[in-house]
mmCIF file of C-alpha atoms in Angstrom:
data_model
loop_
_atom_site.group_PDB
_atom_site.id
_atom_site.type_symbol
_atom_site.label_atom_id
_atom_site.label_comp_id
_atom_site.label_asym_id
_atom_site.label_seq_id
_atom_site.Cartn_x
_atom_site.Cartn_y
_atom_site.Cartn_z
ATOM 1 C CA UNK A 1 0.000 0.000 0.000
ATOM 2 C CA UNK A 2 1.357 3.424 -0.983
ATOM 3 C CA UNK A 3 1.679 6.318 1.451
ATOM 4 C CA UNK A 4 -1.126 8.220 -0.292
ATOM 5 C CA UNK A 5 -3.445 5.208 -0.030
ATOM 6 C CA UNK A 6 -2.562 4.819 3.649
ATOM 7 C CA UNK A 7 -3.323 8.494 4.330
ATOM 8 C CA UNK A 8 -6.588 8.235 2.413
ATOM 9 C CA UNK A 9 -7.645 5.200 4.461
ATOM 10 C CA UNK A 10 -6.708 7.009 7.673
ATOM 11 C CA UNK A 11 -8.792 10.035 6.683
ATOM 12 C CA UNK A 12 -11.723 7.809 5.739
ATOM 13 C CA UNK A 13 -11.496 5.969 9.055
ATOM 14 C CA UNK A 14 -11.332 9.244 10.995
ATOM 15 C CA UNK A 15 -14.325 10.634 9.096
ATOM 16 C CA UNK A 16 -16.432 7.568 9.834
ATOM 17 C CA UNK A 17 -15.220 7.753 13.443
ATOM 18 C CA UNK A 18 -16.532 11.309 13.733
ATOM 19 C CA UNK A 19 -19.931 10.208 12.426
ATOM 20 C CA UNK A 20 -19.981 7.314 14.899
ATOM 21 C CA UNK A 21 -19.134 9.739 17.725
ATOM 22 C CA UNK A 22 -21.831 12.174 16.598
ATOM 23 C CA UNK A 23 -24.283 9.276 16.550
ATOM 24 C CA UNK A 24 -23.351 8.173 20.076
ATOM 25 C CA UNK A 25 -23.263 11.574 21.746
ATOM 26 C CA UNK A 26 -26.234 12.844 19.745
ATOM 27 C CA UNK A 27 -28.217 9.829 20.900
ATOM 28 C CA UNK A 28 -27.279 10.379 24.553
ATOM 29 C CA UNK A 29 -28.032 14.092 24.207
ATOM 30 C CA UNK A 30 -31.418 13.868 22.505
ATOM 31 C CA UNK A 31 -32.903 10.391 22.039
ATOM 32 C CA UNK A 32 -32.338 9.043 25.560
ATOM 33 C CA UNK A 33 -33.731 12.099 27.427
ATOM 34 C CA UNK A 34 -36.708 12.358 25.056
ATOM 35 C CA UNK A 35 -37.394 8.629 25.495
ATOM 36 C CA UNK A 36 -37.577 8.916 29.284
ATOM 37 C CA UNK A 37 -39.443 12.224 29.092
ATOM 38 C CA UNK A 38 -42.211 10.580 27.053
ATOM 39 C CA UNK A 39 -42.471 7.934 29.785
ATOM 40 C CA UNK A 40 -42.294 10.415 32.677
ATOM 41 C CA UNK A 41 -45.494 9.018 34.243
ATOM 42 C CA UNK A 42 -43.813 5.624 34.663
ATOM 43 C CA UNK A 43 -41.920 5.193 37.987
ATOM 44 C CA UNK A 44 -38.149 5.572 37.654
ATOM 45 C CA UNK A 45 -37.487 2.147 39.184
ATOM 46 C CA UNK A 46 -39.751 0.515 36.614
ATOM 47 C CA UNK A 47 -38.031 2.333 33.740
ATOM 48 C CA UNK A 48 -34.655 1.198 35.059
ATOM 49 C CA UNK A 49 -35.886 -2.369 35.408
ATOM 50 C CA UNK A 50 -37.154 -2.612 31.838
ATOM 51 C CA UNK A 51 -33.946 -1.015 30.590
ATOM 52 C CA UNK A 52 -31.953 -3.884 32.086
ATOM 53 C CA UNK A 53 -34.435 -6.705 31.455
ATOM 54 C CA UNK A 54 -34.718 -5.918 27.740
ATOM 55 C CA UNK A 55 -31.119 -4.794 27.325
ATOM 56 C CA UNK A 56 -29.433 -8.005 28.472
ATOM 57 C CA UNK A 57 -31.013 -10.282 25.804
ATOM 58 C CA UNK A 58 -30.108 -7.785 23.070
ATOM 59 C CA UNK A 59 -26.525 -7.593 24.293
ATOM 60 C CA UNK A 60 -26.208 -11.386 24.492
ATOM 61 C CA UNK A 61 -27.548 -11.714 20.934
ATOM 62 C CA UNK A 62 -24.969 -9.181 19.752
ATOM 63 C CA UNK A 63 -22.191 -11.122 21.477
ATOM 64 C CA UNK A 64 -23.403 -14.291 19.776
ATOM 65 C CA UNK A 65 -23.626 -12.578 16.381
ATOM 66 C CA UNK A 66 -20.069 -11.240 16.706
ATOM 67 C CA UNK A 67 -18.767 -14.553 18.075
ATOM 68 C CA UNK A 68 -17.692 -13.010 21.368
ATOM 69 C CA UNK A 69 -19.855 -15.083 23.694
ATOM 70 C CA UNK A 70 -16.711 -16.927 24.815
ATOM 71 C CA UNK A 71 -15.473 -13.660 26.364
ATOM 72 C CA UNK A 72 -18.702 -13.510 28.362
ATOM 73 C CA UNK A 73 -18.399 -17.088 29.625
ATOM 74 C CA UNK A 74 -14.701 -16.706 30.484
ATOM 75 C CA UNK A 75 -15.537 -13.790 32.789
ATOM 76 C CA UNK A 76 -18.058 -15.990 34.601
ATOM 77 C CA UNK A 77 -15.190 -18.297 35.603
ATOM 78 C CA UNK A 78 -13.097 -15.510 37.169
ATOM 79 C CA UNK A 79 -14.272 -14.672 40.701
ATOM 80 C CA UNK A 80 -12.037 -11.615 41.041
ATOM 81 C CA UNK A 81 -13.421 -10.025 37.896
ATOM 82 C CA UNK A 82 -16.971 -10.962 38.901
ATOM 83 C CA UNK A 83 -16.565 -9.260 42.279
ATOM 84 C CA UNK A 84 -15.314 -6.085 40.625
ATOM 85 C CA UNK A 85 -18.165 -6.175 38.112
ATOM 86 C CA UNK A 86 -20.627 -6.643 40.975
ATOM 87 C CA UNK A 87 -19.514 -3.295 42.395
ATOM 88 C CA UNK A 88 -19.463 -1.625 38.983
ATOM 89 C CA UNK A 89 -22.955 -2.987 38.231
ATOM 90 C CA UNK A 90 -24.321 -1.364 41.381
ATOM 91 C CA UNK A 91 -22.643 1.939 40.501
ATOM 92 C CA UNK A 92 -23.999 1.802 36.953
ATOM 93 C CA UNK A 93 -27.491 1.106 38.294
ATOM 94 C CA UNK A 94 -27.248 4.126 40.590
ATOM 95 C CA UNK A 95 -26.063 6.253 37.666
ATOM 96 C CA UNK A 96 -28.804 5.068 35.319
ATOM 97 C CA UNK A 97 -31.531 5.477 37.944
ATOM 98 C CA UNK A 98 -30.362 8.980 38.851
ATOM 99 C CA UNK A 99 -30.421 10.094 35.225
ATOM 100 C CA UNK A 100 -33.881 8.608 34.637
ATOM 101 C CA UNK A 101 -35.185 10.260 37.798
ATOM 102 C CA UNK A 102 -33.617 13.584 36.777
ATOM 103 C CA UNK A 103 -35.329 13.545 33.381
ATOM 104 C CA UNK A 104 -38.808 12.608 34.603
ATOM 105 C CA UNK A 105 -38.670 15.159 37.462
ATOM 106 C CA UNK A 106 -37.566 18.082 35.243
ATOM 107 C CA UNK A 107 -33.954 18.173 36.428
ATOM 108 C CA UNK A 108 -32.117 17.544 33.163
ATOM 109 C CA UNK A 109 -30.215 20.847 33.531
ATOM 110 C CA UNK A 110 -28.580 19.593 36.713
ATOM 111 C CA UNK A 111 -27.981 16.168 35.158
ATOM 112 C CA UNK A 112 -26.089 17.782 32.283
ATOM 113 C CA UNK A 113 -23.902 19.554 34.844
ATOM 114 C CA UNK A 114 -22.979 16.154 36.266
ATOM 115 C CA UNK A 115 -21.752 14.870 32.908
ATOM 116 C CA UNK A 116 -19.713 18.029 32.356
ATOM 117 C CA UNK A 117 -18.013 17.501 35.722
ATOM 118 C CA UNK A 118 -17.534 13.728 35.381
ATOM 119 C CA UNK A 119 -14.175 13.780 33.488
ATOM 120 C CA UNK A 120 -12.754 16.131 36.112
ATOM 121 C CA UNK A 121 -13.956 13.819 38.883
ATOM 122 C CA UNK A 122 -12.181 10.977 37.070
ATOM 123 C CA UNK A 123 -8.955 13.007 37.166
ATOM 124 C CA UNK A 124 -9.198 13.358 40.950
ATOM 125 C CA UNK A 125 -10.003 9.662 41.393
ATOM 126 C CA UNK A 126 -7.007 8.770 39.249
ATOM 127 C CA UNK A 127 -4.810 10.859 41.524
ATOM 128 C CA UNK A 128 -6.048 9.196 44.723
ATOM 129 C CA UNK A 129 -6.457 5.591 43.580
ATOM 130 C CA UNK A 130 -4.053 5.167 40.659
ATOM 131 C CA UNK A 131 -1.232 7.446 41.768
ATOM 132 C CA UNK A 132 -1.618 9.672 38.709
ATOM 133 C CA UNK A 133 -0.104 13.142 38.982
ATOM 134 C CA UNK A 134 -2.175 16.178 38.099
ATOM 135 C CA UNK A 135 -0.752 18.597 35.558
ATOM 136 C CA UNK A 136 -1.054 22.348 35.974
ATOM 137 C CA UNK A 137 -4.033 22.822 33.679
ATOM 138 C CA UNK A 138 -5.802 19.887 35.298
ATOM 139 C CA UNK A 139 -5.399 21.340 38.796
ATOM 140 C CA UNK A 140 -6.817 24.684 37.686
ATOM 141 C CA UNK A 141 -9.671 22.965 35.817
ATOM 142 C CA UNK A 142 -10.638 20.884 38.867
ATOM 143 C CA UNK A 143 -10.594 23.940 41.153
ATOM 144 C CA UNK A 144 -12.723 25.987 38.749
ATOM 145 C CA UNK A 145 -15.182 23.091 38.379
ATOM 146 C CA UNK A 146 -15.430 22.782 42.167
ATOM 147 C CA UNK A 147 -16.273 26.484 42.401
ATOM 148 C CA UNK A 148 -18.882 25.993 39.674
ATOM 149 C CA UNK A 149 -20.538 23.190 41.658
ATOM 150 C CA UNK A 150 -20.586 25.387 44.785
ATOM 151 C CA UNK A 151 -22.178 28.222 42.795
ATOM 152 C CA UNK A 152 -24.863 25.828 41.541
ATOM 153 C CA UNK A 153 -25.519 24.698 45.116
ATOM 154 C CA UNK A 154 -25.893 28.293 46.297
ATOM 155 C CA UNK A 155 -28.188 28.998 43.351
ATOM 156 C CA UNK A 156 -30.634 26.169 44.089
ATOM 157 C CA UNK A 157 -30.309 26.355 47.874
ATOM 158 C CA UNK A 158 -28.835 22.892 48.417
ATOM 159 C CA UNK A 159 -25.969 20.761 47.095
ATOM 160 C CA UNK A 160 -26.582 19.668 43.471
ATOM 161 C CA UNK A 161 -27.084 16.058 44.491
ATOM 162 C CA UNK A 162 -28.156 14.879 41.046
ATOM 163 C CA UNK A 163 -25.049 16.285 39.363
ATOM 164 C CA UNK A 164 -22.762 15.016 42.125
ATOM 165 C CA UNK A 165 -24.322 11.538 42.135
ATOM 166 C CA UNK A 166 -24.015 11.210 38.357
ATOM 167 C CA UNK A 167 -20.423 12.474 38.283
ATOM 168 C CA UNK A 168 -19.161 10.478 41.273
ATOM 169 C CA UNK A 169 -20.992 7.219 40.471
ATOM 170 C CA UNK A 170 -19.778 7.197 36.868
ATOM 171 C CA UNK A 171 -16.310 8.302 37.954
ATOM 172 C CA UNK A 172 -15.977 5.320 40.297
ATOM 173 C CA UNK A 173 -17.574 3.090 37.654
ATOM 174 C CA UNK A 174 -14.897 4.112 35.162
ATOM 175 C CA UNK A 175 -12.207 3.553 37.784
ATOM 176 C CA UNK A 176 -13.378 0.000 38.473
ATOM 177 C CA UNK A 177 -13.727 -0.842 34.781
ATOM 178 C CA UNK A 178 -10.216 0.466 34.172
ATOM 179 C CA UNK A 179 -8.826 -1.908 36.797
ATOM 180 C CA UNK A 180 -10.602 -5.018 35.495
ATOM 181 C CA UNK A 181 -9.646 -6.985 32.385
ATOM 182 C CA UNK A 182 -13.081 -7.200 30.787
ATOM 183 C CA UNK A 183 -13.990 -5.811 27.375
ATOM 184 C CA UNK A 184 -16.808 -3.208 27.368
ATOM 185 C CA UNK A 185 -19.602 -5.269 25.762
ATOM 186 C CA UNK A 186 -19.063 -8.589 27.622
ATOM 187 C CA UNK A 187 -18.460 -6.644 30.838
ATOM 188 C CA UNK A 188 -21.710 -4.707 30.450
ATOM 189 C CA UNK A 189 -23.567 -7.955 29.775
ATOM 190 C CA UNK A 190 -22.204 -9.399 33.029
ATOM 191 C CA UNK A 191 -23.191 -6.220 34.898
ATOM 192 C CA UNK A 192 -26.734 -6.434 33.527
ATOM 193 C CA UNK A 193 -26.903 -10.120 34.424
ATOM 194 C CA UNK A 194 -25.817 -9.350 38.005
ATOM 195 C CA UNK A 195 -28.599 -6.810 38.598
ATOM 196 C CA UNK A 196 -31.173 -8.748 36.526
ATOM 197 C CA UNK A 197 -32.727 -10.494 39.593
ATOM 198 C CA UNK A 198 -32.890 -7.160 41.433
ATOM 199 C CA UNK A 199 -34.737 -5.579 38.503
ATOM 200 C CA UNK A 200 -37.245 -8.461 38.487
ATOM 201 C CA UNK A 201 -37.799 -7.904 42.209
ATOM 202 C CA UNK A 202 -38.353 -4.185 41.665
ATOM 203 C CA UNK A 203 -40.974 -4.896 38.999
ATOM 204 C CA UNK A 204 -42.700 -7.324 41.355
ATOM 205 C CA UNK A 205 -42.743 -4.720 44.135
ATOM 206 C CA UNK A 206 -44.139 -2.095 41.750
ATOM 207 C CA UNK A 207 -46.914 -4.527 40.813
ATOM 208 C CA UNK A 208 -47.683 -5.367 44.470
ATOM 209 C CA UNK A 209 -47.627 -1.710 45.531
ATOM 210 C CA UNK A 210 -49.710 -0.238 42.691
ATOM 211 C CA UNK A 211 -51.592 -3.339 41.642
ATOM 212 C CA UNK A 212 -50.548 -2.795 38.039
ATOM 213 C CA UNK A 213 -47.412 -2.261 35.991
ATOM 214 C CA UNK A 214 -47.037 0.365 33.281
ATOM 215 C CA UNK A 215 -46.295 -2.609 31.002
ATOM 216 C CA UNK A 216 -50.006 -3.434 31.169
ATOM 217 C CA UNK A 217 -50.940 0.107 30.152
ATOM 218 C CA UNK A 218 -51.535 1.522 26.647
ATOM 219 C CA UNK A 219 -49.920 -0.382 23.792
ATOM 220 C CA UNK A 220 -47.489 2.409 22.901
ATOM 221 C CA UNK A 221 -46.199 2.479 26.498
ATOM 222 C CA UNK A 222 -45.593 -1.275 26.407
ATOM 223 C CA UNK A 223 -43.697 -0.965 23.125
ATOM 224 C CA UNK A 224 -41.523 1.861 24.452
ATOM 225 C CA UNK A 225 -40.736 -0.072 27.635
ATOM 226 C CA UNK A 226 -39.620 -3.079 25.575
ATOM 227 C CA UNK A 227 -37.399 -0.740 23.533
ATOM 228 C CA UNK A 228 -35.715 0.524 26.715
ATOM 229 C CA UNK A 229 -32.854 -1.947 26.433
ATOM 230 C CA UNK A 230 -32.182 -1.597 22.704
ATOM 231 C CA UNK A 231 -32.212 2.201 22.913
ATOM 232 C CA UNK A 232 -29.479 1.904 25.555
ATOM 233 C CA UNK A 233 -27.353 -0.452 23.441
ATOM 234 C CA UNK A 234 -27.412 1.505 20.150
ATOM 235 C CA UNK A 235 -25.297 4.476 21.351
ATOM 236 C CA UNK A 236 -22.813 2.065 22.929
ATOM 237 C CA UNK A 237 -22.300 0.463 19.514
ATOM 238 C CA UNK A 238 -21.795 3.902 17.965
ATOM 239 C CA UNK A 239 -19.309 4.789 20.700
ATOM 240 C CA UNK A 240 -17.341 1.577 20.174
ATOM 241 C CA UNK A 241 -17.076 2.398 16.467
ATOM 242 C CA UNK A 242 -15.853 5.897 17.289
ATOM 243 C CA UNK A 243 -13.298 4.744 19.863
ATOM 244 C CA UNK A 244 -11.734 2.343 17.344
ATOM 245 C CA UNK A 245 -11.300 5.032 14.686
ATOM 246 C CA UNK A 246 -10.523 8.257 16.567
ATOM 247 C CA UNK A 247 -7.731 9.492 18.798
ATOM 248 C CA UNK A 248 -8.527 9.352 22.506
ATOM 249 C CA UNK A 249 -8.122 13.137 22.739
ATOM 250 C CA UNK A 250 -10.725 13.628 19.993
ATOM 251 C CA UNK A 251 -13.201 11.356 21.757
ATOM 252 C CA UNK A 252 -12.437 13.198 25.003
ATOM 253 C CA UNK A 253 -13.339 16.566 23.514
ATOM 254 C CA UNK A 254 -16.416 15.289 21.667
ATOM 255 C CA UNK A 255 -17.853 13.731 24.844
ATOM 256 C CA UNK A 256 -19.073 17.184 25.878
ATOM 257 C CA UNK A 257 -21.549 17.172 22.994
ATOM 258 C CA UNK A 258 -23.851 14.977 25.108
ATOM 259 C CA UNK A 259 -24.275 17.280 28.145
ATOM 260 C CA UNK A 260 -24.362 20.305 25.836
ATOM 261 C CA UNK A 261 -27.233 18.783 23.880
ATOM 262 C CA UNK A 262 -28.982 17.805 27.116
ATOM 263 C CA UNK A 263 -28.676 21.356 28.445
ATOM 264 C CA UNK A 264 -30.085 22.885 25.250
ATOM 265 C CA UNK A 265 -32.889 20.308 25.196
ATOM 266 C CA UNK A 266 -33.758 20.948 28.849
ATOM 267 C CA UNK A 267 -33.956 24.732 28.484
ATOM 268 C CA UNK A 268 -35.381 25.178 24.978
ATOM 269 C CA UNK A 269 -37.627 22.109 24.621
ATOM 270 C CA UNK A 270 -38.449 20.882 28.132
ATOM 271 C CA UNK A 271 -38.709 24.494 29.373
ATOM 272 C CA UNK A 272 -36.752 23.844 32.576
ATOM 273 C CA UNK A 273 -35.753 26.790 34.757
ATOM 274 C CA UNK A 274 -32.304 28.208 34.050
ATOM 275 C CA UNK A 275 -31.450 30.853 36.631
ATOM 276 C CA UNK A 276 -28.680 33.443 36.575
ATOM 277 C CA UNK A 277 -26.896 31.446 39.269
ATOM 278 C CA UNK A 278 -27.066 28.325 37.113
ATOM 279 C CA UNK A 279 -25.684 30.319 34.183
ATOM 280 C CA UNK A 280 -22.653 31.433 36.215
ATOM 281 C CA UNK A 281 -22.158 27.867 37.406
ATOM 282 C CA UNK A 282 -22.117 26.572 33.837
ATOM 283 C CA UNK A 283 -19.787 29.368 32.705
ATOM 284 C CA UNK A 284 -17.276 28.219 35.324
ATOM 285 C CA UNK A 285 -17.759 24.577 34.316
ATOM 286 C CA UNK A 286 -17.296 25.449 30.638
ATOM 287 C CA UNK A 287 -14.042 27.250 31.483
ATOM 288 C CA UNK A 288 -12.873 24.170 33.383
ATOM 289 C CA UNK A 289 -13.853 21.915 30.474
ATOM 290 C CA UNK A 290 -11.984 24.173 28.034
ATOM 291 C CA UNK A 291 -8.805 24.002 30.113
ATOM 292 C CA UNK A 292 -9.146 20.231 30.455
ATOM 293 C CA UNK A 293 -9.681 19.797 26.707
ATOM 294 C CA UNK A 294 -6.715 22.032 25.815
ATOM 295 C CA UNK A 295 -4.516 20.052 28.196
ATOM 296 C CA UNK A 296 -5.706 16.722 26.735
ATOM 297 C CA UNK A 297 -5.038 17.812 23.148
ATOM 298 C CA UNK A 298 -1.597 19.237 24.016
ATOM 299 C CA UNK A 299 -0.688 16.056 25.875
ATOM 300 C CA UNK A 300 -1.806 13.868 22.967
ATOM 301 C CA UNK A 301 0.186 15.884 20.424
ATOM 302 C CA UNK A 302 3.287 15.857 22.623
ATOM 303 C CA UNK A 303 3.123 12.076 23.024
ATOM 304 C CA UNK A 304 2.704 11.592 19.276
ATOM 305 C CA UNK A 305 5.696 13.858 18.626
ATOM 306 C CA UNK A 306 7.848 11.924 21.106
ATOM 307 C CA UNK A 307 6.842 8.596 19.567
ATOM 308 C CA UNK A 308 7.711 9.838 16.086
ATOM 309 C CA UNK A 309 11.308 10.675 17.125
ATOM 310 C CA UNK A 310 13.484 7.516 17.260
ATOM 311 C CA UNK A 311 15.470 7.104 20.461
ATOM 312 C CA UNK A 312 13.320 9.416 22.594
ATOM 313 C CA UNK A 313 11.294 8.092 25.526
#
């Protein structure tokens, strides 16, 4: 293959990677919130339950179709990995439930704040649990983000628990998944399998408490509940395609499309309240995100430059 053909293939791969990333983050920004908003009269626990109960079969079918079911079964034989995935499954359930609850209770603005802050929380967790050293821009970004969270708390009169829960739960989830040798798709299937019995119990309790499940409601509600799992899997497939084709720094910058879309959707479509205090909080968070993104891009370029020079570490 000639150099020109190689460059052309690289550009084509990067272009398709961008479209995959736009599909993933666009889905998380628009489709997922709108889906739960339509079902806002359904209890959050029931929405979470159907998301898992219908998502696991879809994921297992995908693993079978891609001949990766052996990865799933090999994890089942490793107790150490299973224990770690048990903890990560609980964290993911907390994260998913919090987001669902935020959407159906008109708190998507605060939820978007949590996903802006999440990468910065991951930086702090990496420092404490992985011994990673913070660079100058990262320190400043974390401090500015912390001030932004405080401003949001002062604005709404209490700590932004939704944002903090989303950021911290997903931060610890990412930390655990980084420490375990399980690929994303098989690992997620195991996590769903672990909480599957709990989700069945929650549905049973909903039925006992209310006497009826939303699943027995209008036909369109039943259909949407069944689609809860697939609509969760689709963006993950898009994201996997993007991660394989794009630089990590590019994916890192594009991840902010999701909370940005959620914020715009919450204010302009869902008509959620956006106070002056919230605006100042987001301005601080955006400044922190900008610093973090600049640092990530500079770091990525520096590492590529060092790799391209023979004999340099």
